[in-house]
JSON list of C-alpha atoms in Angstrom, two decimals:
[
{"chain": "A", "resi": 177, "resn": "MET", "atom": "CA", "xyz": [-0.33, 20.42, -17.25]},
{"chain": "A", "resi": 178, "resn": "SER", "atom": "CA", "xyz": [-2.67, 17.40, -16.62]},
{"chain": "A", "resi": 179, "resn": "ALA", "atom": "CA", "xyz": [-3.54, 13.92, -18.53]},
{"chain": "A", "resi": 180, "resn": "CYS", "atom": "CA", "xyz": [-6.03, 14.85, -20.25]},
{"chain": "A", "resi": 181, "resn": "ALA", "atom": "CA", "xyz": [-4.69, 17.72, -21.55]},
{"chain": "A", "resi": 182, "resn": "ARG", "atom": "CA", "xyz": [-0.98, 15.49, -22.30]},
{"chain": "A", "resi": 183, "resn": "LEU", "atom": "CA", "xyz": [-3.75, 13.63, -24.24]},
{"chain": "A", "resi": 184, "resn": "VAL", "atom": "CA", "xyz": [-5.10, 15.90, -26.21]},
{"chain": "A", "resi": 185, "resn": "ALA", "atom": "CA", "xyz": [-2.13, 17.77, -27.21]},
{"chain": "A", "resi": 186, "resn": "LEU", "atom": "CA", "xyz": [-0.70, 14.32, -28.20]},
{"chain": "A", "resi": 187, "resn": "VAL", "atom": "CA", "xyz": [-3.95, 13.61, -30.15]},
{"chain": "A", "resi": 188, "resn": "LEU", "atom": "CA", "xyz": [-3.11, 17.23, -32.47]},
{"chain": "A", "resi": 189, "resn": "VAL", "atom": "CA", "xyz": [-0.23, 16.57, -32.62]},
{"chain": "A", "resi": 190, "resn": "ALA", "atom": "CA", "xyz": [-0.83, 13.56, -34.33]},
{"chain": "A", "resi": 191, "resn": "GLY", "atom": "CA", "xyz": [-3.30, 15.03, -36.72]},
{"chain": "A", "resi": 192, "resn": "LEU", "atom": "CA", "xyz": [-0.85, 17.79, -37.50]},
{"chain": "A", "resi": 193, "resn": "THR", "atom": "CA", "xyz": [2.08, 15.20, -38.22]},
{"chain": "A", "resi": 194, "resn": "GLY", "atom": "CA", "xyz": [-0.14, 13.52, -41.07]},
{"chain": "A", "resi": 195, "resn": "CYS", "atom": "CA", "xyz": [-0.65, 10.25, -38.91]},
{"chain": "A", "resi": 196, "resn": "GLY", "atom": "CA", "xyz": [-3.47, 9.69, -41.28]},
{"chain": "A", "resi": 197, "resn": "SER", "atom": "CA", "xyz": [-3.81, 7.15, -44.31]},
{"chain": "A", "resi": 198, "resn": "GLU", "atom": "CA", "xyz": [-2.93, 9.84, -47.03]},
{"chain": "A", "resi": 199, "resn": "GLN", "atom": "CA", "xyz": [1.26, 9.50, -48.34]},
{"chain": "A", "resi": 200, "resn": "ALA", "atom": "CA", "xyz": [3.25, 12.83, -48.16]},
{"chain": "A", "resi": 201, "resn": "PRO", "atom": "CA", "xyz": [3.96, 13.54, -51.74]},
{"chain": "A", "resi": 202, "resn": "GLY", "atom": "CA", "xyz": [7.81, 12.97, -52.45]},
{"chain": "A", "resi": 203, "resn": "SER", "atom": "CA", "xyz": [7.48, 10.31, -49.29]},
{"chain": "A", "resi": 204, "resn": "THR", "atom": "CA", "xyz": [9.06, 6.21, -50.52]},
{"chain": "A", "resi": 205, "resn": "ALA", "atom": "CA", "xyz": [7.18, 4.40, -47.61]},
{"chain": "A", "resi": 206, "resn": "ALA", "atom": "CA", "xyz": [4.72, 1.12, -48.54]},
{"chain": "A", "resi": 207, "resn": "VAL", "atom": "CA", "xyz": [1.16, 1.63, -49.26]},
{"chain": "A", "resi": 208, "resn": "PRO", "atom": "CA", "xyz": [-0.75, -1.41, -48.15]},
{"chain": "A", "resi": 209, "resn": "THR", "atom": "CA", "xyz": [-3.00, -2.33, -50.96]},
{"chain": "A", "resi": 210, "resn": "THR", "atom": "CA", "xyz": [-5.28, -4.44, -51.15]},
{"chain": "A", "resi": 211, "resn": "GLU", "atom": "CA", "xyz": [-7.76, -5.67, -54.29]},
{"chain": "A", "resi": 212, "resn": "PRO", "atom": "CA", "xyz": [-11.42, -4.35, -55.03]},
{"chain": "A", "resi": 213, "resn": "GLY", "atom": "CA", "xyz": [-13.24, -6.74, -51.78]},
{"chain": "A", "resi": 214, "resn": "THR", "atom": "CA", "xyz": [-11.06, -7.25, -49.25]},
{"chain": "A", "resi": 215, "resn": "ILE", "atom": "CA", "xyz": [-9.49, -6.00, -46.24]},
{"chain": "A", "resi": 216, "resn": "ALA", "atom": "CA", "xyz": [-6.10, -5.15, -45.22]},
{"chain": "A", "resi": 217, "resn": "ASP", "atom": "CA", "xyz": [-4.41, -6.76, -42.33]},
{"chain": "A", "resi": 218, "resn": "PRO", "atom": "CA", "xyz": [-4.55, -4.35, -39.51]},
{"chain": "A", "resi": 219, "resn": "PRO", "atom": "CA", "xyz": [-0.93, -3.07, -38.65]},
{"chain": "A", "resi": 220, "resn": "SER", "atom": "CA", "xyz": [1.18, -4.39, -36.20]},
{"chain": "A", "resi": 221, "resn": "PRO", "atom": "CA", "xyz": [0.84, -2.67, -32.81]},
{"chain": "A", "resi": 222, "resn": "ALA", "atom": "CA", "xyz": [3.68, -0.47, -31.73]},
{"chain": "A", "resi": 223, "resn": "PRO", "atom": "CA", "xyz": [6.01, -2.45, -28.56]},
{"chain": "A", "resi": 224, "resn": "ALA", "atom": "CA", "xyz": [3.87, -1.45, -25.36]},
{"chain": "A", "resi": 225, "resn": "ALA", "atom": "CA", "xyz": [6.25, 0.46, -22.81]},
{"chain": "A", "resi": 226, "resn": "THR", "atom": "CA", "xyz": [6.58, -0.47, -19.56]},
{"chain": "A", "resi": 227, "resn": "ALA", "atom": "CA", "xyz": [5.65, 2.57, -18.05]},
{"chain": "A", "resi": 228, "resn": "SER", "atom": "CA", "xyz": [3.21, 5.20, -19.04]},
{"chain": "A", "resi": 229, "resn": "PRO", "atom": "CA", "xyz": [4.77, 8.30, -20.90]},
{"chain": "A", "resi": 230, "resn": "ALA", "atom": "CA", "xyz": [2.23, 10.76, -19.36]},
{"chain": "A", "resi": 231, "resn": "ILE", "atom": "CA", "xyz": [3.77, 9.78, -15.18]},
{"chain": "A", "resi": 232, "resn": "GLY", "atom": "CA", "xyz": [7.71, 9.62, -14.74]},
{"chain": "A", "resi": 233, "resn": "PRO", "atom": "CA", "xyz": [8.36, 7.70, -11.38]},
{"chain": "A", "resi": 234, "resn": "PRO", "atom": "CA", "xyz": [9.84, 10.17, -8.92]},
{"chain": "A", "resi": 235, "resn": "ALA", "atom": "CA", "xyz": [13.29, 10.11, -8.19]},
{"chain": "A", "resi": 236, "resn": "ALA", "atom": "CA", "xyz": [12.84, 8.43, -4.89]},
{"chain": "A", "resi": 237, "resn": "ASP", "atom": "CA", "xyz": [10.56, 5.38, -3.87]},
{"chain": "A", "resi": 238, "resn": "ASN", "atom": "CA", "xyz": [9.53, 7.85, -0.83]},
{"chain": "A", "resi": 239, "resn": "PRO", "atom": "CA", "xyz": [6.80, 7.27, 0.75]},
{"chain": "A", "resi": 240, "resn": "PRO", "atom": "CA", "xyz": [7.76, 3.58, -0.21]},
{"chain": "A", "resi": 241, "resn": "GLY", "atom": "CA", "xyz": [5.31, 2.59, -3.15]},
{"chain": "A", "resi": 242, "resn": "LEU", "atom": "CA", "xyz": [4.85, 5.39, -4.56]},
{"chain": "A", "resi": 243, "resn": "ILE", "atom": "CA", "xyz": [6.78, 4.50, -7.97]},
{"chain": "A", "resi": 244, "resn": "THR", "atom": "CA", "xyz": [4.07, 1.20, -8.06]},
{"chain": "A", "resi": 245, "resn": "CYS", "atom": "CA", "xyz": [0.85, 2.83, -7.50]},
{"chain": "A", "resi": 246, "resn": "GLY", "atom": "CA", "xyz": [2.02, 5.70, -10.06]},
{"chain": "A", "resi": 247, "resn": "LEU", "atom": "CA", "xyz": [3.04, 3.04, -12.37]},
{"chain": "A", "resi": 248, "resn": "LEU", "atom": "CA", "xyz": [-0.36, 1.23, -11.20]},
{"chain": "A", "resi": 249, "resn": "GLY", "atom": "CA", "xyz": [-2.52, 4.56, -11.54]},
{"chain": "A", "resi": 250, "resn": "ALA", "atom": "CA", "xyz": [-0.96, 4.88, -15.20]},
{"chain": "A", "resi": 251, "resn": "ALA", "atom": "CA", "xyz": [-1.61, 1.35, -15.96]},
{"chain": "A", "resi": 252, "resn": "ILE", "atom": "CA", "xyz": [-5.04, 2.21, -14.96]},
{"chain": "A", "resi": 253, "resn": "ARG", "atom": "CA", "xyz": [-6.06, 5.29, -16.85]},
{"chain": "A", "resi": 254, "resn": "ASP", "atom": "CA", "xyz": [-4.27, 3.54, -20.34]},
{"chain": "A", "resi": 255, "resn": "ALA", "atom": "CA", "xyz": [-6.01, 0.52, -19.70]},
{"chain": "A", "resi": 256, "resn": "SER", "atom": "CA", "xyz": [-2.41, -0.92, -21.11]},
{"chain": "A", "resi": 257, "resn": "LEU", "atom": "CA", "xyz": [-2.15, -4.08, -17.79]},
{"chain": "A", "resi": 258, "resn": "MET", "atom": "CA", "xyz": [-2.72, -6.47, -19.72]},
{"chain": "A", "resi": 259, "resn": "GLN", "atom": "CA", "xyz": [-0.19, -4.63, -22.62]},
{"chain": "A", "resi": 260, "resn": "PRO", "atom": "CA", "xyz": [3.59, -6.93, -22.12]},
{"chain": "A", "resi": 261, "resn": "GLY", "atom": "CA", "xyz": [5.92, -5.39, -19.84]},
{"chain": "A", "resi": 262, "resn": "VAL", "atom": "CA", "xyz": [3.52, -3.10, -17.93]},
{"chain": "A", "resi": 263, "resn": "VAL", "atom": "CA", "xyz": [2.65, -5.91, -14.71]},
{"chain": "A", "resi": 264, "resn": "ARG", "atom": "CA", "xyz": [6.29, -6.60, -14.84]},
{"chain": "A", "resi": 265, "resn": "ALA", "atom": "CA", "xyz": [7.14, -3.01, -13.76]},
{"chain": "A", "resi": 266, "resn": "ILE", "atom": "CA", "xyz": [4.70, -2.41, -11.30]},
{"chain": "A", "resi": 267, "resn": "ALA", "atom": "CA", "xyz": [5.48, -6.01, -9.56]},
{"chain": "A", "resi": 268, "resn": "ASP", "atom": "CA", "xyz": [9.25, -4.05, -10.28]},
{"chain": "A", "resi": 269, "resn": "ALA", "atom": "CA", "xyz": [8.89, -1.51, -8.66]},
{"chain": "A", "resi": 270, "resn": "SER", "atom": "CA", "xyz": [7.30, -2.89, -6.13]},
{"chain": "A", "resi": 271, "resn": "ALA", "atom": "CA", "xyz": [10.50, -4.53, -4.47]},
{"chain": "A", "resi": 272, "resn": "THR", "atom": "CA", "xyz": [10.44, -0.86, -2.36]},
{"chain": "A", "resi": 273, "resn": "ALA", "atom": "CA", "xyz": [7.23, -0.64, -1.51]},
{"chain": "A", "resi": 274, "resn": "ASP", "atom": "CA", "xyz": [5.13, -0.82, 1.72]},
{"chain": "A", "resi": 275, "resn": "ALA", "atom": "CA", "xyz": [4.48, -4.83, 2.61]},
{"chain": "A", "resi": 276, "resn": "PRO", "atom": "CA", "xyz": [0.66, -4.32, 2.10]},
{"chain": "A", "resi": 277, "resn": "VAL", "atom": "CA", "xyz": [1.68, -2.28, -1.56]},
{"chain": "A", "resi": 278, "resn": "GLY", "atom": "CA", "xyz": [3.67, -5.17, -2.09]},
{"chain": "A", "resi": 279, "resn": "ASP", "atom": "CA", "xyz": [1.55, -7.74, -1.38]},
{"chain": "A", "resi": 280, "resn": "ALA", "atom": "CA", "xyz": [-0.66, -6.55, -4.07]},
{"chain": "A", "resi": 281, "resn": "ALA", "atom": "CA", "xyz": [1.60, -6.36, -6.96]},
{"chain": "A", "resi": 282, "resn": "THR", "atom": "CA", "xyz": [2.12, -10.33, -6.16]},
{"chain": "A", "resi": 283, "resn": "THR", "atom": "CA", "xyz": [-0.85, -10.43, -6.32]},
{"chain": "A", "resi": 284, "resn": "LEU", "atom": "CA", "xyz": [-1.29, -8.53, -9.47]},
{"chain": "A", "resi": 285, "resn": "ALA", "atom": "CA", "xyz": [1.52, -10.09, -11.31]},
{"chain": "A", "resi": 286, "resn": "GLN", "atom": "CA", "xyz": [0.28, -13.99, -9.85]},
{"chain": "A", "resi": 287, "resn": "ALA", "atom": "CA", "xyz": [-3.11, -12.85, -11.83]},
{"chain": "A", "resi": 288, "resn": "TYR", "atom": "CA", "xyz": [-1.54, -11.82, -14.85]},
{"chain": "A", "resi": 289, "resn": "ASP", "atom": "CA", "xyz": [0.68, -14.91, -15.02]},
{"chain": "A", "resi": 290, "resn": "ILE", "atom": "CA", "xyz": [-2.67, -16.70, -15.48]},
{"chain": "A", "resi": 291, "resn": "ALA", "atom": "CA", "xyz": [-4.08, -14.82, -17.87]},
{"chain": "A", "resi": 292, "resn": "LEU", "atom": "CA", "xyz": [-1.02, -15.19, -20.19]},
{"chain": "A", "resi": 293, "resn": "ALA", "atom": "CA", "xyz": [-0.81, -19.08, -19.35]},
{"chain": "A", "resi": 294, "resn": "SER", "atom": "CA", "xyz": [-4.99, -19.03, -19.97]},
{"chain": "A", "resi": 295, "resn": "HIS", "atom": "CA", "xyz": [-4.50, -17.75, -23.62]},
{"chain": "A", "resi": 296, "resn": "ASP", "atom": "CA", "xyz": [-6.47, -18.71, -26.48]},
{"chain": "A", "resi": 297, "resn": "SER", "atom": "CA", "xyz": [-8.82, -21.41, -23.30]},
{"chain": "A", "resi": 298, "resn": "GLY", "atom": "CA", "xyz": [-12.30, -20.64, -22.51]},
{"chain": "A", "resi": 299, "resn": "ASP", "atom": "CA", "xyz": [-10.80, -20.21, -18.62]},
{"chain": "A", "resi": 300, "resn": "GLU", "atom": "CA", "xyz": [-8.88, -16.85, -20.60]},
{"chain": "A", "resi": 301, "resn": "PRO", "atom": "CA", "xyz": [-12.06, -14.21, -19.82]},
{"chain": "A", "resi": 302, "resn": "ASP", "atom": "CA", "xyz": [-12.01, -14.98, -16.56]},
{"chain": "A", "resi": 303, "resn": "ALA", "atom": "CA", "xyz": [-8.39, -15.19, -15.80]},
{"chain": "A", "resi": 304, "resn": "ILE", "atom": "CA", "xyz": [-8.27, -11.50, -17.86]},
{"chain": "A", "resi": 305, "resn": "ALA", "atom": "CA", "xyz": [-11.14, -9.75, -15.25]},
{"chain": "A", "resi": 306, "resn": "ALA", "atom": "CA", "xyz": [-9.16, -11.14, -12.41]},
{"chain": "A", "resi": 307, "resn": "VAL", "atom": "CA", "xyz": [-6.54, -9.02, -13.88]},
{"chain": "A", "resi": 308, "resn": "SER", "atom": "CA", "xyz": [-8.20, -6.26, -13.81]},
{"chain": "A", "resi": 309, "resn": "ALA", "atom": "CA", "xyz": [-10.00, -7.04, -10.32]},
{"chain": "A", "resi": 310, "resn": "ALA", "atom": "CA", "xyz": [-6.18, -7.27, -8.63]},
{"chain": "A", "resi": 311, "resn": "ALA", "atom": "CA", "xyz": [-6.00, -4.41, -10.55]},
{"chain": "A", "resi": 312, "resn": "ALA", "atom": "CA", "xyz": [-8.94, -2.11, -8.36]},
{"chain": "A", "resi": 313, "resn": "ASP", "atom": "CA", "xyz": [-7.36, -4.27, -5.32]},
{"chain": "A", "resi": 314, "resn": "MET", "atom": "CA", "xyz": [-4.52, -2.69, -5.66]},
{"chain": "A", "resi": 315, "resn": "ALA", "atom": "CA", "xyz": [-5.34, 0.51, -6.48]},
{"chain": "A", "resi": 316, "resn": "GLN", "atom": "CA", "xyz": [-7.61, 0.38, -2.92]},
{"chain": "A", "resi": 317, "resn": "VAL", "atom": "CA", "xyz": [-4.46, -0.86, -1.40]},
{"chain": "A", "resi": 318, "resn": "CYS", "atom": "CA", "xyz": [-2.97, 2.70, -2.60]},
{"chain": "A", "resi": 319, "resn": "ALA", "atom": "CA", "xyz": [-5.39, 4.34, -1.61]},
{"chain": "A", "resi": 320, "resn": "ASP", "atom": "CA", "xyz": [-5.87, 3.49, 1.69]},
{"chain": "A", "resi": 321, "resn": "SER", "atom": "CA", "xyz": [-1.87, 3.91, 1.80]},
{"chain": "A", "resi": 322, "resn": "GLY", "atom": "CA", "xyz": [-2.28, 7.89, 0.42]},
{"chain": "A", "resi": 323, "resn": "LEU", "atom": "CA", "xyz": [-0.86, 6.41, -2.46]},
{"chain": "A", "resi": 324, "resn": "ASP", "atom": "CA", "xyz": [-3.64, 7.08, -4.57]},
{"chain": "A", "resi": 325, "resn": "ALA", "atom": "CA", "xyz": [-2.25, 7.83, -8.11]},
{"chain": "A", "resi": 326, "resn": "VAL", "atom": "CA", "xyz": [-5.74, 6.77, -9.90]},
{"chain": "A", "resi": 327, "resn": "ASN", "atom": "CA", "xyz": [-7.02, 9.63, -9.99]}
]
């Protein structure tokens, strides 16, 4: 099943199981309330996963870098590079990758660390853009290595 088909199936299942704002009859779950004219605080985001559920890692990193490029591809498709743990998982997986992929993963991790350090500063937008650029460069390295998992 393609990633797109899995996403559509997930959305359909979520809609069918009542992920809307209505409360099921007899449910005891708390419903956020607000006074008229106010806006409720948005719900806290769910903890980020270290890898996309759409792509499972192969049993072995053969050829070297396959797992790393797979995780990168999933993060790019899911737009989850800036979620906690995602870049760390890519960098950790690069331990078994070949030199070009490993070096690109190190560069990505360094860009991510700089972006975290720049939080709430004037440099934050440029630092986040640098993470995207490092991911794009790494995707090209993966493609050049025959490990194109982005598309």
